[in-house]
Coordinates of C-alpha atoms in Angstrom, one line a residue:
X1 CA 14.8 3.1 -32.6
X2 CA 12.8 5.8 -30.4
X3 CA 12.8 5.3 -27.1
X4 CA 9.3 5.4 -26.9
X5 CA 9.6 1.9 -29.3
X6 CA 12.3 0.4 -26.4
X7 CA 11.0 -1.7 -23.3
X8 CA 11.0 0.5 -21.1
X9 CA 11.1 -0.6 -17.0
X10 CA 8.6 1.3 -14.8
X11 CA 9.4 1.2 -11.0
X12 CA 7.6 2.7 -8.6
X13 CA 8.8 2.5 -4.9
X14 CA 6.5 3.6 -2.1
X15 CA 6.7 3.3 1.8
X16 CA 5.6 -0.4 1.9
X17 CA 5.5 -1.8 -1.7
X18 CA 6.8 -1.7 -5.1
X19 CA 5.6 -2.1 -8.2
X20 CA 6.8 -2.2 -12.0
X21 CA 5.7 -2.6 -15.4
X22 CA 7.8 -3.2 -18.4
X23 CA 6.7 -1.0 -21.6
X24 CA 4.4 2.1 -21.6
X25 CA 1.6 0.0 -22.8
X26 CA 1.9 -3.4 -20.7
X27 CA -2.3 -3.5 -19.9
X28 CA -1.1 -7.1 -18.1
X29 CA -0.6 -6.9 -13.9
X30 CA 2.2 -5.7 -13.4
X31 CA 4.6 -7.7 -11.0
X32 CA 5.1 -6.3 -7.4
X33 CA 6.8 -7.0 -4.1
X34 CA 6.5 -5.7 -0.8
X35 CA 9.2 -3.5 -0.5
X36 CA 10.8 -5.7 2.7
X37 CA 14.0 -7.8 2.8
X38 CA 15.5 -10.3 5.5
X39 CA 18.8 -11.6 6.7
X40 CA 18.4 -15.1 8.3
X41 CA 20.0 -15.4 12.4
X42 CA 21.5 -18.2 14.0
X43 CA 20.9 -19.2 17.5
X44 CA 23.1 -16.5 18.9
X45 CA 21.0 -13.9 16.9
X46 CA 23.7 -13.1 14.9
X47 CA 22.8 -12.3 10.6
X48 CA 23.8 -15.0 8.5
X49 CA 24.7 -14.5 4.5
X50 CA 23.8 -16.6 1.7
X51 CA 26.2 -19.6 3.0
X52 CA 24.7 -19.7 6.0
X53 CA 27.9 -18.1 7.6
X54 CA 28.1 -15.4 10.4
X55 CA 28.7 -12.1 8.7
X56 CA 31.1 -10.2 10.8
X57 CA 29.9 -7.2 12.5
X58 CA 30.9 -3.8 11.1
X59 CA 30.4 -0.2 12.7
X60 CA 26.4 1.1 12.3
X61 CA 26.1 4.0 11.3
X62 CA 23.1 6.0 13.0
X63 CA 19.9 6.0 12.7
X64 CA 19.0 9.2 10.5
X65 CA 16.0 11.5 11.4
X66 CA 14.5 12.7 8.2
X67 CA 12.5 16.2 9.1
X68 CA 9.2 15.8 10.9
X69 CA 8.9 12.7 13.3
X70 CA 5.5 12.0 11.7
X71 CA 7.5 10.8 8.5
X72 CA 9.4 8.5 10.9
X73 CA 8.3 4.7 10.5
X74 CA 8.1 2.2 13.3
X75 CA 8.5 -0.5 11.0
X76 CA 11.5 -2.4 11.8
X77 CA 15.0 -1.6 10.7
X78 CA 18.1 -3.7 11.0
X79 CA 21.1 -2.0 9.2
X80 CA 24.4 -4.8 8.6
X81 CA 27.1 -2.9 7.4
X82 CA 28.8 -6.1 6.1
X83 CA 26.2 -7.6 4.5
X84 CA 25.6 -8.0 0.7
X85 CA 22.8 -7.4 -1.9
X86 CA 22.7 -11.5 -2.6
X87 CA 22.6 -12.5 1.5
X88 CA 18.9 -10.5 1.5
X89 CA 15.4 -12.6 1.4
X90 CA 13.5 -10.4 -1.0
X91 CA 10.0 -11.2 -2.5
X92 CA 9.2 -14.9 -2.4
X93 CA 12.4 -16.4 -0.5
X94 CA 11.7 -13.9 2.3
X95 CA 7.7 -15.0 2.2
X96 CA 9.2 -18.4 1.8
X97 CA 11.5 -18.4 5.3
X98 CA 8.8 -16.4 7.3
X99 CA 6.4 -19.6 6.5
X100 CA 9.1 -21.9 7.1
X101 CA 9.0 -20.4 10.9
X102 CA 13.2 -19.6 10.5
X103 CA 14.3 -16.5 12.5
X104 CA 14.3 -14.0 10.3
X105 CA 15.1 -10.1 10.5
X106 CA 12.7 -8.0 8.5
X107 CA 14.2 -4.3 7.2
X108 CA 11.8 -1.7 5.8
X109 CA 14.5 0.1 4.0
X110 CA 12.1 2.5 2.2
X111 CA 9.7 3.0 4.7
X112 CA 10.2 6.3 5.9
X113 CA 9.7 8.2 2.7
X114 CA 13.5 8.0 2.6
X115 CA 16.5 5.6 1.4
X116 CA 16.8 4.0 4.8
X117 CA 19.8 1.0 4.0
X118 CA 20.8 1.3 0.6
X119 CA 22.1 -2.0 -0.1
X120 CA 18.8 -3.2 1.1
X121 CA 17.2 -0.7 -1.5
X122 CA 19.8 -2.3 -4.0
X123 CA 18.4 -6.1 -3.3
X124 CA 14.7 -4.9 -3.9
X125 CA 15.4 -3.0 -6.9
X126 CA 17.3 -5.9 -8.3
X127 CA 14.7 -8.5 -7.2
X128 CA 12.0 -6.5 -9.5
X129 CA 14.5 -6.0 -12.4
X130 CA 15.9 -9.6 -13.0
X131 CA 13.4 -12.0 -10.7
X132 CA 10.4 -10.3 -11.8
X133 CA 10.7 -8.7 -15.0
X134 CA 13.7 -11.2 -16.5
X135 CA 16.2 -8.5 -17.3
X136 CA 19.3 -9.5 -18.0
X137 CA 22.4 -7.5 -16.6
X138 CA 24.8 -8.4 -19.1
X139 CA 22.7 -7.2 -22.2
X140 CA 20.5 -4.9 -20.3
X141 CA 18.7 -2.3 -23.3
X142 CA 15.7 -1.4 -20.7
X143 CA 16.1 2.1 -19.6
X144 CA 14.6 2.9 -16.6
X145 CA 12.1 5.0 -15.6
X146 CA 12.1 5.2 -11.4
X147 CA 9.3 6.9 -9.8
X148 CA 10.3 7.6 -5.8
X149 CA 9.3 9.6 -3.1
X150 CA 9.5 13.7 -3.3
X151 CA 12.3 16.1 -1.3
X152 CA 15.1 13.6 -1.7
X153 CA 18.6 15.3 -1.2
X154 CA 20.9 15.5 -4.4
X155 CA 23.2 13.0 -2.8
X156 CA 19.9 10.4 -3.1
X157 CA 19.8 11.1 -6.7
X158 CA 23.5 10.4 -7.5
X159 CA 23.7 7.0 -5.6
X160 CA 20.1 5.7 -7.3
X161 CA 22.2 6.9 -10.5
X162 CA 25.3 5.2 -9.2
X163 CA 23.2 2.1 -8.5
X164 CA 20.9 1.6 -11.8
X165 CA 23.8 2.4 -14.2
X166 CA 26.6 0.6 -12.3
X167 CA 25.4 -2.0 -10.5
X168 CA 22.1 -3.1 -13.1
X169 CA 23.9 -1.9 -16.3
X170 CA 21.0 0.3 -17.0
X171 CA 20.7 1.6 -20.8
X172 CA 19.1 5.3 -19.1
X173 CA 17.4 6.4 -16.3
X174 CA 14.5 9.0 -15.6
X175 CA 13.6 9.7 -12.1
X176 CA 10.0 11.2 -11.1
X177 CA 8.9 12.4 -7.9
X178 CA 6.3 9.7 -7.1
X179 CA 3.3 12.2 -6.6
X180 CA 4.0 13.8 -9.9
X181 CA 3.4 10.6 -11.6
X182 CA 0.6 9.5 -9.6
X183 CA -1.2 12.9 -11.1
X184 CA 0.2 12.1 -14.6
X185 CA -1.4 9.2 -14.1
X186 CA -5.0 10.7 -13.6
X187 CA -4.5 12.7 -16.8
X188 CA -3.7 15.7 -14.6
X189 CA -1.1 18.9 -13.8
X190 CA -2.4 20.1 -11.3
X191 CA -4.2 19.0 -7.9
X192 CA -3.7 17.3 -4.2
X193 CA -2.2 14.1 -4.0
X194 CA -3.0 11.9 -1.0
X195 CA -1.0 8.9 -0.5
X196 CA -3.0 6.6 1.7
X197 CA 0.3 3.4 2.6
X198 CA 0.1 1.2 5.6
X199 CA 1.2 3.6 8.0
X200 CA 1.7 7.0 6.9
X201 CA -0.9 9.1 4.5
X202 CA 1.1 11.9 2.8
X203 CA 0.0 14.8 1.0
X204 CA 1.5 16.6 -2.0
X205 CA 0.3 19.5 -4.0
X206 CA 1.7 19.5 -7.2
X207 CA 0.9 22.4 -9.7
X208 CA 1.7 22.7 -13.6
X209 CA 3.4 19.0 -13.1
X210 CA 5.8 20.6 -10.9
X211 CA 5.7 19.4 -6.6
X212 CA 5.2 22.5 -4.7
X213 CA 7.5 21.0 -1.8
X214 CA 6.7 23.7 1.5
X215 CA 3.0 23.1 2.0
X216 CA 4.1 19.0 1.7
X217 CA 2.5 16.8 4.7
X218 CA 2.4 13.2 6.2
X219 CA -0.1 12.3 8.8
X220 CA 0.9 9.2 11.2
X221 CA -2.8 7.5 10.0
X222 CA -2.6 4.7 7.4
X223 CA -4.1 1.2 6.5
X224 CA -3.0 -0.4 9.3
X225 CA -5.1 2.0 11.8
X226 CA -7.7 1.7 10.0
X227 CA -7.3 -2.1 9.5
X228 CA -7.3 -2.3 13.5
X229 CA -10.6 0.3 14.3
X230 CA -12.4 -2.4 12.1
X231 CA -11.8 -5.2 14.0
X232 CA -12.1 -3.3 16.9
X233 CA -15.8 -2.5 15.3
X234 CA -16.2 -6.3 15.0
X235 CA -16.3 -7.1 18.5
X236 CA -19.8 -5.9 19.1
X237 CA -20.8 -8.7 16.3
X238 CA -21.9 -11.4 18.3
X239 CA -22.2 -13.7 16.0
X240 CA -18.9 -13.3 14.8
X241 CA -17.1 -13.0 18.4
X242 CA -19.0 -15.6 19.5
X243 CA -17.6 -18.2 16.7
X244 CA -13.8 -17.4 17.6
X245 CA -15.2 -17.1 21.2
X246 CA -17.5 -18.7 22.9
X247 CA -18.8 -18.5 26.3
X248 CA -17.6 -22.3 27.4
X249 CA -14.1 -21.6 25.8
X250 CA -13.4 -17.8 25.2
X251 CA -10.2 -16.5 23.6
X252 CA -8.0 -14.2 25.2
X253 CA -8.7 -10.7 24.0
X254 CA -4.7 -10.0 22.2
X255 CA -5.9 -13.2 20.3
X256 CA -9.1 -12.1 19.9
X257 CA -8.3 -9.3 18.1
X258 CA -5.8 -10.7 16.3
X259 CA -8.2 -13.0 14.6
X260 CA -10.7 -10.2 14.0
X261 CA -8.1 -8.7 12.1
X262 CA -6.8 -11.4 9.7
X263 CA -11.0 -11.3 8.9
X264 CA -10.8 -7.7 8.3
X265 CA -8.0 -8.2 5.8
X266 CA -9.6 -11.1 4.0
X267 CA -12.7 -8.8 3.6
X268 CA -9.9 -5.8 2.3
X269 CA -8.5 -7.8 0.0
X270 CA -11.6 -9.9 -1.6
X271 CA -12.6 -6.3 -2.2
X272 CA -16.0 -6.6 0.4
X273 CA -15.7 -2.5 1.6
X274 CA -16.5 0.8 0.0
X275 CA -16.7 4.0 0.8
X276 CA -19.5 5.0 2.4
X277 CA -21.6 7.8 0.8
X278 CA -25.2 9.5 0.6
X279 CA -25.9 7.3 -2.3
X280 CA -24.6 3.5 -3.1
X281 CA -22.7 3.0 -5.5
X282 CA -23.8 -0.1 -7.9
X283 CA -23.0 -1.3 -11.3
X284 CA -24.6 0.4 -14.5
X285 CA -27.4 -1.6 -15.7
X286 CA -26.2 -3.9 -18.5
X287 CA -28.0 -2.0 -21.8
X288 CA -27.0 -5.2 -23.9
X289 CA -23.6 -4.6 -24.9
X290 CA -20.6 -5.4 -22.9
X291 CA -17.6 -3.5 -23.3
X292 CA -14.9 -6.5 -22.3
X293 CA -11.8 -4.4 -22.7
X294 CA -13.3 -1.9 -20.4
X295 CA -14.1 -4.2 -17.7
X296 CA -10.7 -5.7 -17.6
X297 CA -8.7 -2.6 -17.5
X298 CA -10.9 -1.7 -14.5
X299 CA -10.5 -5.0 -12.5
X300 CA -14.2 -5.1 -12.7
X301 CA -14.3 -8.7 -14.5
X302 CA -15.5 -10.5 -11.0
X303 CA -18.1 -8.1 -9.7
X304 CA -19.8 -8.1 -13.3
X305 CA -19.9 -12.2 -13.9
X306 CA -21.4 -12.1 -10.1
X307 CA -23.8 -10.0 -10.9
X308 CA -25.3 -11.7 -13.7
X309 CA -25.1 -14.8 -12.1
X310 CA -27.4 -13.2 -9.3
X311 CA -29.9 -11.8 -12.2
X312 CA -30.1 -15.3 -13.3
X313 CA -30.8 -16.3 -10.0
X314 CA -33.1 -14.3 -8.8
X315 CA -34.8 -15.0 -11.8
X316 CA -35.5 -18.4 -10.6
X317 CA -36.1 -17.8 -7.2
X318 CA -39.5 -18.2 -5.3
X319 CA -41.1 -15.2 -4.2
X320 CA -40.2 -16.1 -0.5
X321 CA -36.8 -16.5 -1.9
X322 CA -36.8 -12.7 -3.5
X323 CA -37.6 -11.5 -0.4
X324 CA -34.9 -12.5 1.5
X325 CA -32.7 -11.3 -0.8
X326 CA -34.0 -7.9 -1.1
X327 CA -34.1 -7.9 3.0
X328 CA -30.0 -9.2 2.6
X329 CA -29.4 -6.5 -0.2
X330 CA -31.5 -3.5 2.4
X331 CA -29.2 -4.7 5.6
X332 CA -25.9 -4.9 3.1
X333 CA -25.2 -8.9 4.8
X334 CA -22.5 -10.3 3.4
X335 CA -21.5 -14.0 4.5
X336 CA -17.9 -15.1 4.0
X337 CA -16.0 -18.2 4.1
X338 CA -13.1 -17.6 6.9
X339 CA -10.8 -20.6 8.3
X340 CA -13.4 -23.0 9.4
X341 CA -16.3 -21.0 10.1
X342 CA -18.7 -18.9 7.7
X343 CA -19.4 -16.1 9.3
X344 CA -21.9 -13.0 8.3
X345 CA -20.8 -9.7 8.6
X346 CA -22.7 -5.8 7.9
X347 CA -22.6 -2.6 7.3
X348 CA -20.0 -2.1 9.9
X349 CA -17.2 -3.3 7.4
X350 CA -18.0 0.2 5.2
X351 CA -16.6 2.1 7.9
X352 CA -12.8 0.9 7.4
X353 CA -11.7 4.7 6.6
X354 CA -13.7 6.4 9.6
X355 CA -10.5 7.2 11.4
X356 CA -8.9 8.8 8.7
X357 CA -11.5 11.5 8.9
X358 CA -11.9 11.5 12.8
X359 CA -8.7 10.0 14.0
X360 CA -10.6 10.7 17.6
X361 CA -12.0 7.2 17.0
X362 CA -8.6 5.5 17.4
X363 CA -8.2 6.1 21.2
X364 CA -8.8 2.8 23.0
X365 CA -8.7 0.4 20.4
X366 CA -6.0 -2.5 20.7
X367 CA -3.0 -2.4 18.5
X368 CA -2.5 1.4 17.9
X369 CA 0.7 2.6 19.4
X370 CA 0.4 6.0 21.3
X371 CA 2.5 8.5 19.4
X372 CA 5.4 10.6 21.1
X373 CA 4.3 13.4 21.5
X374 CA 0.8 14.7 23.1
X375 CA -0.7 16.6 19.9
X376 CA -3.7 15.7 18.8
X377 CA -3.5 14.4 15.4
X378 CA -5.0 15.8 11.9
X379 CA -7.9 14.2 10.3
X380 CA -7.3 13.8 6.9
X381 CA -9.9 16.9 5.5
X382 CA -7.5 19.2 7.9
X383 CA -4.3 18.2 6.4
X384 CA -5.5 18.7 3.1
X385 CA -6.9 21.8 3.8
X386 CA -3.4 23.1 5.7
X387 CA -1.9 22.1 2.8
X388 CA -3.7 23.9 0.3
X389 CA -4.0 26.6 2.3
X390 CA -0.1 27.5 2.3
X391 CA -0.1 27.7 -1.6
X392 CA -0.7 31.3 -3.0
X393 CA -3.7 32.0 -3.3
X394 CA -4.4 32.1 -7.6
X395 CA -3.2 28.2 -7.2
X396 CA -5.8 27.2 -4.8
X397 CA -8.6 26.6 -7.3
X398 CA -6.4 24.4 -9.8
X399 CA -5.4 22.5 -6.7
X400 CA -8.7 21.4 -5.4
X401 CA -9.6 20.4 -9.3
X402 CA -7.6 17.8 -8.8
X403 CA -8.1 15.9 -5.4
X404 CA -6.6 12.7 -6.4
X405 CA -6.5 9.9 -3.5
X406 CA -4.1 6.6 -4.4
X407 CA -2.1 4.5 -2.4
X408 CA -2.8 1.0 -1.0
X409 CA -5.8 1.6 0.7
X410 CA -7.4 1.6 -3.1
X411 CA -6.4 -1.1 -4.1
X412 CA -8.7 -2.8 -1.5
X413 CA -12.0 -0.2 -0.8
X414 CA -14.2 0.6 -3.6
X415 CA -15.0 3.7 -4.8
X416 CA -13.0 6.9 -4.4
X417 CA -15.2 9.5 -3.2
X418 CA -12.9 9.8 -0.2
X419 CA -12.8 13.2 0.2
X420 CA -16.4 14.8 -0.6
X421 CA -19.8 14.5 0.8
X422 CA -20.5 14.5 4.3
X423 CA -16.4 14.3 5.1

């Protein structure tokens, strides 16, 4: 049997998330889990394990700095020495006990572009293998093929070895730098990856499928800035400030904006922003023949059955009716069912990504934490451009060819013309 014939496990761990597929040609969503675990506390804030038992404190070891303090997360991490891969909350027991309102400690063992706990790494990796994908350990024929982040020591290497064919009885192993198989994934050798996660953006060339590692680059800009200038955009909507807010009762402003975000990341994830551009994008006019398996593999099956339901519609509609529509379609209105109210929101939500390109913008708004140091950070167009511009000069043009963005942030904001146009 070739191996290509064998059900082969893809992982692939970023900052914030994980995700995995089982065969080369599963076309089904693949399962994922947010690469986070917990360790339940007692009263007396010590961890418990998985009997509910204090596990003895052991000697920390510390906290590592991994290279430039702009790979550094400030997501949490809380390192027990003594505690096991089974006494960590991973996936839907973790979502589970934060819902339940039990005092939980969250760990982000991945989440500085590094292996920050490696039993915590252990539980997550094991959660996708046997929870998700129903692997079993003791007749485990999967090989493994682990995509992970770029400039890992040799040491790294060994333990994930260590781990996969020890610990999950793993039938083989392959490990790709993450980037490289984000541009295999495009159908590309060559280009600029940009890695847009929750709180970091980094930036890989990669040339001939190999990662050129010297010009590599993470900016301290992610999701979750850009998550916060939007709702910071939403408080000149008056209508929507003045539902959560109004003038005989108003909310304080920490809740305010709390609120104001939770909309923004309903409108993220029920796909409601795009990139903005010269020209709008739209669907291609239906010529009579639908390709179905082309609209599935593009996650495009909602947006089309909405748009014919609004041909028929309009179809039917008075003239007065038309109108209003066209004025809703010129002014890009878009009303949205959110807790109790229904609220209509405008153009403003298009500009989720401005402060990746100007990150200028982010001074003043509420939830972004001042960085350490005074320096003035890099848009997103600079970094790239710094990046490319420390590669020798014949690999420049075959970089630019292939400016792929990916990362979380697409997975919510239509569109990818990111880096073009007017930016």
């Amino acid at each position: 049997m070739s191996f290509r014939d064998l059900n082969v496990v893809i992982i692939e761990t970023g900052r914030t998330s994980v995700r995995a597929a089982l065969g080369l040609h599963d076309l089904l969503k693949p399962p994922s889990a947010v690469s986070r675990v917990g360790l339940r506390r007692n009263a007396s804030g010590e961890h418990l394990n998985r009997s509910q038992q204090p596990i003895p404190p052991g000697e920390k070891s510390s906290k590592r700095i991994i290279g430039d303090l702009s790979c550094v997360s400030s997501l949490p991490q809380h390192s027990e020495p003594n505690a096991s891969v089974n006494d960590y909350l991973v996936g839907a027991a973790l979502d589970e006990a934060i819902d339940a309102g039990h005092d939980v400690s969250i760990s982000w063992p991945f989440a500085d572009g590094d292996v920050r706990d490696w039993t915590q790494a252990e539980a997550i990796w094991k959660y996708i293998l046997f929870n998700q994908l129903q692997r079993r350990r003791v007749q485990n024929e999967s090989p493994v093929i682990l995509s992970i982040f770029s400039g890992l020591a040799r040491t790294t290497y060994e333990r994930i070895c260590q781990i996969f064919f020890e610990r999950f009885n793993s039938a083989g192993l392959a490990i790709i730098e993450r980037p490289v198989a984000q541009m295999y994934a495009a159908n590309n050798l060559s280009g600029v990856v940009v890695d847009i996660d929750e709180e970091k953006t980094d930036i890989t060339p990669i040339y001939d499928g190999t990662t050129l590692h010297y010009p590599r680059t993470t900016i301290p800009i992610g999701i979750r800035d850009c998550q916060n200038y939007l709702a910071h955009l939403l408080r000149s909507n008056q209508s929507v400030v003045s539902a959560f807010s109004p003038p005989g009762n108003p909310m304080d402003p920490e809740s305010l904006h709390l609120t104001l975000l939770d909309l923004v990341k309903q409108l993220c994830v029920e796909g409601h922003v795009k990139v903005p551009s010269d020209g709008e994008t739209a669907l291609v006019e239906d010529d009579g023949v639908t390709d179905i398996a082309a609209i599935v593999m593009a996650g495009k099956e909602k947006a089309v059955i909405e748009s014919g339901m609004k041909k028929k519609a309009s179809a039917k509609a008075s003239a007065a009716e038309q109108a209003r529509a066209r004025e809703i379609e010129a002014l890009d209105l878009l009303t949205v069912q959110f807790r109790e109210h229904s609220l209509t929101v405008g153009k403003e939500r298009h500009r989720l990504c401005e402060p990746l390109f100007d990150p200028k913008l982010l001074n003043g708004v509420r939830g972004i934490a001042p960085l350490p140091n005074a320096s003035p950070l890099l848009s997103l167009q600079e970094a790239v451009a710094i990046a490319v511009g420390q590669v020798d000069v014949y690999l420049r043009q075959s970089l630019w060819g292939g400016l792929f963005v990916t990362g979380n942030l697409t997975k919510y904001v239509k569109g990818g013309n990111f880096l073009s146009g007017n930016h």
